[in-house]
Short mmCIF file of C-alpha atoms in Angstrom, two decimals:
data_model
loop_
_atom_site.label_atom_id
_atom_site.label_comp_id
_atom_site.label_asym_id
_atom_site.label_seq_id
_atom_site.Cartn_x
_atom_site.Cartn_y
_atom_site.Cartn_z
CA MET A 273 -24.84 -6.59 26.45
CA ILE A 274 -23.06 -9.55 24.47
CA LYS A 275 -25.58 -11.10 22.29
CA SER A 276 -25.50 -13.87 20.25
CA ALA A 277 -25.60 -13.92 16.38
CA ALA A 278 -27.33 -17.16 16.25
CA VAL A 279 -30.27 -16.60 18.46
CA ASP A 280 -32.05 -13.80 20.59
CA ALA A 281 -29.90 -14.53 23.54
CA VAL A 282 -27.39 -12.63 25.84
CA ILE A 283 -24.63 -13.77 28.13
CA GLU A 284 -25.54 -13.45 31.68
CA VAL A 285 -24.47 -14.34 35.21
CA SER A 286 -26.52 -16.72 37.23
CA SER A 287 -25.58 -18.16 40.45
CA SER A 288 -22.05 -17.26 39.79
CA HIS A 289 -21.59 -18.99 36.55
CA LEU A 290 -22.05 -17.92 32.88
CA GLY A 291 -25.02 -18.79 30.62
CA VAL A 292 -27.13 -17.55 27.86
CA ALA A 293 -30.73 -16.13 28.44
CA ALA A 294 -33.47 -14.12 26.64
CA PRO A 295 -32.34 -10.47 26.67
CA SER A 296 -33.95 -8.48 29.58
CA GLY A 297 -31.72 -5.61 30.12
CA ALA A 298 -31.09 -6.98 33.93
CA ARG A 299 -27.94 -6.02 35.56
CA ALA A 300 -26.76 -9.47 35.48
CA GLN A 301 -26.69 -9.35 31.37
CA ARG A 302 -24.70 -6.01 31.20
CA TRP A 303 -20.96 -6.17 30.58
CA ALA A 304 -18.52 -3.19 30.71
CA ARG A 305 -15.29 -3.07 28.60
CA ASP A 306 -12.55 -2.16 30.52
CA GLY A 307 -9.44 -2.16 28.30
CA ALA A 308 -9.43 -5.74 27.24
CA LEU A 309 -11.38 -6.98 30.26
CA LEU A 310 -15.25 -7.81 30.06
CA ARG A 311 -16.49 -7.02 33.74
CA ASN A 312 -20.05 -7.98 34.58
CA VAL A 313 -22.14 -4.94 35.87
CA GLN A 314 -23.99 -6.99 38.56
CA THR A 315 -21.03 -8.96 40.11
CA GLY A 316 -18.11 -6.67 39.39
CA GLN A 317 -16.32 -9.86 38.26
CA CYS A 318 -14.63 -10.47 34.92
CA MET A 319 -15.01 -13.29 32.42
CA SER A 320 -12.21 -15.52 31.97
CA GLY A 321 -11.32 -17.78 29.17
CA ALA A 322 -8.56 -20.28 29.66
CA GLY A 323 -8.17 -23.64 27.72
CA ASN A 324 -11.89 -24.43 26.76
CA TYR A 325 -13.44 -22.82 29.77
CA ALA A 326 -15.20 -19.63 30.21
CA LEU A 327 -15.68 -18.63 33.94
CA LEU A 328 -16.24 -15.67 36.23
CA ARG A 329 -13.16 -14.51 38.31
CA ALA A 330 -11.95 -11.46 40.23
CA CYS A 331 -10.90 -8.89 37.52
CA ASP A 332 -6.99 -8.91 37.09
CA SER A 333 -5.68 -7.15 34.19
CA ALA A 334 -2.42 -8.95 34.34
CA ASP A 335 -4.45 -12.34 33.94
CA PRO A 336 -4.15 -13.32 29.96
CA SER A 337 -7.21 -15.40 30.38
CA GLN A 338 -9.21 -11.96 31.01
CA ARG A 339 -7.75 -10.00 28.12
CA TRP A 340 -10.39 -10.71 25.32
CA LYS A 341 -9.63 -10.15 21.64
CA PHE A 342 -12.35 -9.07 19.55
CA VAL A 343 -11.83 -10.69 16.10
CA PRO A 344 -14.22 -9.42 13.13
CA ALA A 345 -16.24 -11.65 11.60
CA SER A 346 -19.38 -11.88 9.39
CA GLY A 347 -22.25 -10.68 11.63
CA GLY A 348 -20.44 -9.66 14.48
CA VAL A 349 -17.12 -10.53 16.55
CA MET A 350 -15.59 -13.74 17.70
CA LEU A 351 -14.30 -13.47 21.17
CA THR A 352 -10.94 -15.19 22.39
CA THR A 353 -8.25 -14.62 24.97
CA GLU A 354 -4.36 -15.14 25.15
CA ALA A 355 -4.98 -18.11 27.45
CA ALA A 356 -7.53 -19.72 25.25
CA ALA A 357 -6.83 -23.06 23.54
CA PRO A 358 -5.14 -22.43 20.09
CA GLY A 359 -7.76 -21.29 17.54
CA ALA A 360 -10.69 -21.34 20.14
CA VAL A 361 -13.33 -18.76 20.35
CA LEU A 362 -16.22 -18.25 22.81
CA THR A 363 -19.11 -20.50 21.98
CA GLY A 364 -22.92 -19.99 22.59
CA SER A 365 -25.81 -22.01 22.28
CA ARG A 366 -28.95 -22.33 20.29
CA ALA A 367 -30.88 -23.59 23.30
CA VAL A 368 -32.07 -20.72 25.56
CA PRO A 369 -31.87 -20.64 28.42
CA ASN A 370 -28.69 -22.66 28.54
CA SER A 371 -25.02 -22.65 29.75
CA LEU A 372 -22.37 -21.00 27.91
CA TYR A 373 -20.43 -23.84 26.08
CA GLY A 374 -16.98 -22.35 26.50
CA LEU A 375 -14.13 -21.84 23.92
CA PHE A 376 -13.97 -24.16 20.98
CA GLU A 377 -12.68 -24.27 17.34
CA PRO A 378 -15.10 -22.19 15.24
CA SER A 379 -17.12 -22.94 12.13
CA ASP A 380 -19.41 -20.82 9.94
CA ASP A 381 -22.05 -21.51 12.66
CA PRO A 382 -23.30 -18.06 13.90
CA ILE A 383 -23.05 -19.53 17.71
CA TYR A 384 -19.40 -18.40 17.49
CA ARG A 385 -20.14 -14.87 16.81
CA TRP A 386 -21.27 -12.17 19.13
CA THR A 387 -22.33 -8.44 18.95
CA VAL A 388 -21.34 -6.17 21.89
CA THR A 389 -22.88 -3.25 23.01
CA PRO A 390 -21.80 -0.77 26.00
CA ALA A 391 -23.22 -1.61 29.52
#
């Protein structure tokens, strides 16, 4: 699971888009690390981050938008990709359930930090 450092919420797939929801352990909320890829256990698709957008796509290890970097930060990690806008990291939400915001310039707010546990 990829859990928010800000609220009791995890990233999940819902109707082929990414969102944040209360943790339930459902397959839609479970992510496997395959090298630098983050693959959703339910769909088999990978999280992609390009520009300021976080999306689901067919897994492709050659795609720089799917190669996630885990940057150590207080209370977790910040997640970014080689294709993200410069300095942008994956951004959650304080409202649950909600959409995943995308990739933006971080601040000290914990909505920019995550803990990642094996599927």
